[in-house]
Amino acid sequence: MARTTDSDLTPQELRTLVAVADAGAFSAAAEALGVTQSAVSHSVRGSERTIGAVLFDRGRTGARPTPAGEKAVAYARRILRLLDVLAAEARGAARSETVEGPLRIAAFRSAALHLLPPVLQRLRARYPGIEPRVRIVREVGRGTAGEVADGKADVAIATLGGSVPLPPGLVARRLLEEPYALVHPTGHTAPRSLPLVDWAENCGSYTRDWWAGQDWIPKATVEAEDDGAVLSLVSSGHGMAIMPALSLTGAADTVGITDLGLERPTRQIGYVTTSELAATAVVRALVRELRTTVPQAVGLVGGDC
């Protein structure tokens, strides 16, 4: 598709791209935007001409972003968010540095349960104008960092240094180092002899080298996608598991926790944002509370942000 000489897309064109991607159909996007379907089609065709690429595959079942469309929609979300931030930042500057506005946070389950509550409590007490919005995202594949890259979150609490590289255009800083431990039914005299309950969420990328050297770990007989389900299975006597410390916070008395020694695997936990949003008042406010609160709250090894 030939590219036009005018490379600027209007905010409304960007909103249309996002609406079509979110709704999965031109008609549904039109309803969400309060315009006609022909207006949506015209806008998307204009954006495709400007960019010089087909952005959506059209079919009877709806519209799905092409690889070019996925990239365009991700940037559209990020640009639209920056336009929102522009207004909030300007208002804050006019009101003697008042910090206000929505703050979209993506976090994996154990971080949302055990790291964020004290951070958000301090944040809301200090900056009542900030409106945190937290989404729990499985830390699999692109995980929470992918939410930031796709423009769906401003900040992610993420695991760093795994097998999946950080998407381009993002910045990351470490907050703490989280050790893994052996978990098993309380009181079991030989927990390493138990069947393995494996956890699908990104554990392998952090434990792979260590795991390969442990000849006592059997092939998994049960697999679970949720750390809470793993602990429930272990508690009920179905086997042992190898889990990170945050997932074990507040574990039931029926779950025993055994240290794996000095060579135990660990994973890094930190925050991820875009280079543009890193300088905004709402993100800087959250980062200050994360740096202050997280290492103290969890009793793990603090980072050097």
XYZ file of C-alpha atoms in Angstrom:
305
model
C 0.000 0.000 0.000
C 1.411 3.365 -1.029
C 2.137 5.807 1.755
C 0.802 9.372 1.553
C 3.053 12.379 2.030
C 1.154 13.585 5.125
C 2.392 11.383 7.970
C 0.316 12.901 10.778
C -2.589 10.971 12.253
C -5.151 12.925 14.227
C -6.099 11.931 17.797
C -9.507 10.845 16.491
C -7.857 8.548 13.956
C -5.748 7.063 16.745
C -8.840 6.548 18.914
C -10.539 4.820 16.002
C -7.647 2.387 15.559
C -7.746 1.536 19.261
C -11.524 1.179 19.246
C -11.469 -1.248 16.305
C -8.724 -3.324 17.943
C -10.579 -3.421 21.263
C -14.003 -4.141 19.787
C -12.846 -6.583 17.121
C -15.233 -5.156 14.525
C -15.868 -1.895 12.713
C -19.549 -1.868 13.699
C -18.830 -2.384 17.384
C -16.104 0.272 17.272
C -18.548 2.709 15.682
C -21.053 2.064 18.460
C -18.390 2.598 21.122
C -17.267 5.867 19.498
C -20.773 7.117 18.780
C -20.201 7.442 15.033
C -21.318 5.581 11.931
C -19.634 2.433 10.671
C -18.787 4.205 7.423
C -16.970 6.896 9.413
C -14.884 4.211 11.123
C -14.106 2.512 7.803
C -13.141 5.841 6.236
C -10.887 6.702 9.181
C -9.105 3.333 9.120
C -8.584 3.506 5.355
C -7.138 6.990 5.753
C -4.763 5.792 8.481
C -3.674 2.873 6.305
C -2.951 5.228 3.403
C -0.986 7.550 5.680
C 1.078 4.741 7.173
C 1.367 2.751 3.980
C 0.325 -0.596 5.418
C -2.813 -2.666 5.948
C -3.657 -2.416 9.631
C -6.641 -4.775 9.936
C -7.676 -8.033 8.338
C -11.368 -7.673 7.532
C -13.660 -10.684 7.473
C -17.135 -11.918 8.277
C -16.100 -12.508 11.867
C -14.820 -8.957 12.353
C -11.523 -7.119 12.111
C -8.223 -8.260 13.574
C -4.992 -6.224 13.623
C -2.276 -7.316 11.245
C 1.296 -7.305 12.622
C 1.552 -3.709 11.351
C -1.788 -2.963 12.977
C -0.709 -4.368 16.336
C 2.300 -2.076 16.287
C 0.213 0.924 15.208
C -2.440 0.310 17.867
C 0.192 -0.029 20.596
C 1.710 3.310 19.663
C -1.742 4.851 19.306
C -2.575 3.860 22.880
C 0.696 5.289 24.134
C 0.270 8.567 22.233
C -3.307 9.010 23.442
C -2.167 8.399 26.995
C 0.524 11.054 26.599
C -2.115 13.506 25.410
C -4.084 12.813 28.577
C -0.939 13.193 30.664
C -0.117 16.482 28.940
C -3.309 18.025 30.297
C -2.816 16.602 33.795
C 0.823 17.694 33.927
C -0.081 21.206 32.815
C -2.837 21.469 35.438
C -0.421 20.243 38.085
C 2.147 22.861 37.110
C -0.526 25.552 37.302
C -1.545 24.399 40.789
C 1.885 24.373 42.416
C 2.856 20.834 41.492
C -0.454 19.178 42.404
C -0.210 15.534 41.313
C -3.459 14.147 40.001
C -5.054 11.934 37.412
C -5.387 8.235 36.585
C -2.444 5.885 37.010
C -2.754 2.536 35.232
C -0.759 -0.249 36.895
C -0.292 -3.813 35.651
C 0.931 -6.362 38.186
C 1.212 -10.114 38.446
C -0.946 -11.753 41.098
C 1.431 -12.071 44.048
C 2.762 -8.533 43.525
C -0.787 -7.168 43.434
C -1.615 -9.034 46.639
C 1.508 -8.410 48.674
C 3.507 -5.501 47.232
C 0.999 -2.959 45.991
C -1.413 -2.501 48.931
C 1.010 -0.636 51.262
C 2.426 1.296 48.304
C -1.002 2.454 47.165
C -2.006 3.300 50.719
C 0.938 5.679 51.064
C 0.438 7.020 47.548
C -3.237 7.861 48.111
C -2.480 9.450 51.491
C 0.174 11.696 49.977
C -1.492 12.385 46.628
C -5.289 12.052 46.977
C -5.743 13.311 43.415
C -4.093 10.212 41.932
C -6.528 7.513 40.801
C -4.745 4.114 40.716
C -6.227 1.481 38.415
C -4.707 -1.961 38.898
C -4.984 -4.867 36.464
C -3.720 -8.331 37.350
C -1.896 -9.930 34.425
C -0.307 -13.357 34.267
C 3.471 -13.123 34.117
C 3.690 -15.410 31.093
C 5.204 -14.494 27.730
C 5.333 -10.694 27.461
C 3.557 -10.476 30.818
C 3.022 -7.191 32.591
C 5.775 -5.416 30.641
C 3.857 -6.199 27.471
C 0.893 -4.268 28.869
C 3.093 -1.163 29.084
C 4.526 -1.720 25.606
C 0.993 -2.044 24.215
C -0.127 1.184 25.873
C -2.541 -0.571 28.253
C -0.636 0.346 31.418
C 1.579 3.219 32.536
C 3.680 1.140 34.924
C 4.119 -2.575 35.390
C 5.346 -4.499 38.399
C 7.303 -7.107 36.500
C 9.828 -9.867 36.783
C 13.093 -8.829 35.144
C 15.881 -10.772 33.515
C 13.887 -13.768 32.358
C 13.979 -15.503 29.001
C 11.619 -12.982 27.366
C 13.475 -9.733 26.531
C 12.047 -6.386 27.536
C 10.067 -4.832 24.658
C 11.890 -1.916 22.994
C 11.168 1.603 24.201
C 10.721 0.609 27.844
C 12.833 1.346 30.905
C 13.107 -0.967 33.903
C 14.535 -0.672 37.397
C 15.012 -3.392 40.006
C 13.235 -3.220 43.357
C 14.118 -6.492 45.054
C 15.474 -9.991 44.630
C 13.019 -12.770 45.374
C 14.299 -16.242 46.363
C 12.594 -19.536 45.566
C 11.877 -22.174 48.194
C 10.681 -25.766 48.369
C 7.070 -25.995 49.540
C 5.467 -29.204 50.769
C 2.847 -30.496 53.189
C 3.767 -29.457 56.718
C 5.537 -32.142 58.702
C 6.507 -34.342 55.764
C 9.783 -36.050 56.619
C 11.048 -36.433 53.030
C 9.525 -33.619 50.939
C 12.004 -34.091 48.085
C 10.551 -37.553 47.467
C 7.094 -36.164 46.707
C 5.601 -35.756 43.220
C 6.106 -32.356 41.625
C 3.291 -29.829 41.289
C 4.543 -27.476 38.591
C 3.552 -23.837 38.132
C 3.126 -22.473 34.614
C 3.882 -18.837 35.380
C 7.339 -17.895 34.157
C 9.221 -19.919 36.773
C 11.311 -21.808 34.241
C 12.996 -18.709 32.853
C 14.459 -17.893 36.271
C 15.190 -21.391 37.533
C 16.205 -23.168 34.329
C 19.947 -23.532 34.975
C 19.456 -24.404 38.637
C 16.640 -26.815 37.814
C 18.765 -28.686 35.277
C 21.314 -29.476 37.978
C 18.810 -30.936 40.460
C 18.521 -34.685 39.841
C 16.003 -35.053 42.679
C 13.285 -33.041 40.915
C 10.922 -35.405 39.079
C 8.830 -34.680 36.028
C 5.679 -32.822 36.989
C 2.625 -34.969 37.644
C 0.329 -31.969 38.133
C 0.538 -28.563 36.443
C -1.288 -25.418 37.552
C -1.502 -21.911 36.109
C -2.133 -20.097 39.386
C 0.183 -19.955 42.412
C -2.820 -20.125 44.747
C -3.869 -23.389 43.111
C -0.340 -24.763 43.545
C -0.370 -23.994 47.270
C -3.800 -25.547 47.641
C -2.633 -28.736 45.945
C 0.502 -28.877 48.096
C -1.521 -28.200 51.229
C -3.835 -31.091 50.343
C -0.904 -33.490 50.062
C -0.694 -33.806 46.280
C 3.037 -33.089 46.122
C 5.782 -30.514 46.520
C 6.530 -27.403 44.485
C 9.242 -24.806 43.981
C 7.833 -21.311 44.419
C 9.036 -17.694 44.761
C 8.800 -15.982 48.134
C 5.978 -13.551 47.343
C 3.673 -16.401 46.399
C 4.295 -17.912 49.835
C 3.319 -14.823 51.806
C 0.558 -15.784 54.215
C 0.687 -19.476 53.246
C -1.507 -21.751 55.355
C -0.056 -23.643 58.306
C -0.539 -26.835 56.311
C 2.148 -25.678 53.863
C 5.757 -26.209 54.894
C 8.530 -24.039 53.448
C 12.103 -25.317 53.202
C 15.058 -23.156 52.176
C 16.907 -24.386 49.091
C 20.308 -23.274 50.338
C 22.884 -20.773 49.158
C 22.592 -21.854 45.523
C 18.833 -21.358 45.458
C 17.377 -19.673 42.377
C 16.077 -16.119 42.572
C 14.208 -13.716 40.342
C 14.374 -9.959 40.081
C 11.255 -7.884 40.600
C 11.077 -4.289 39.451
C 8.992 -1.723 37.692
C 8.718 -1.073 33.969
C 7.446 2.035 32.211
C 8.048 3.932 28.983
C 10.791 6.504 28.643
C 8.139 9.195 28.095
C 5.939 8.309 31.073
C 8.916 7.889 33.397
C 9.161 11.678 33.668
C 5.494 12.290 34.473
C 4.367 13.313 37.933
C 2.036 10.365 38.557
C 4.628 7.761 37.578
C 7.400 9.488 39.542
C 5.126 9.581 42.599
C 4.472 5.842 42.354
C 8.145 5.068 41.821
C 9.096 7.017 44.960
C 6.634 4.976 47.019
C 7.786 1.712 45.441
C 11.417 2.429 46.261
C 10.577 3.426 49.814
C 7.943 0.860 50.694
C 8.615 -2.378 48.837
C 12.016 -3.445 50.265
C 10.869 -2.603 53.793
C 7.489 -4.257 53.443
C 8.582 -7.684 52.210
C 11.854 -8.312 54.045
C 13.631 -9.476 50.900
C 16.816 -8.214 49.295
C 16.308 -4.599 48.231
C 17.272 -3.274 44.849
C 19.650 -0.525 43.849
C 17.268 1.666 41.835
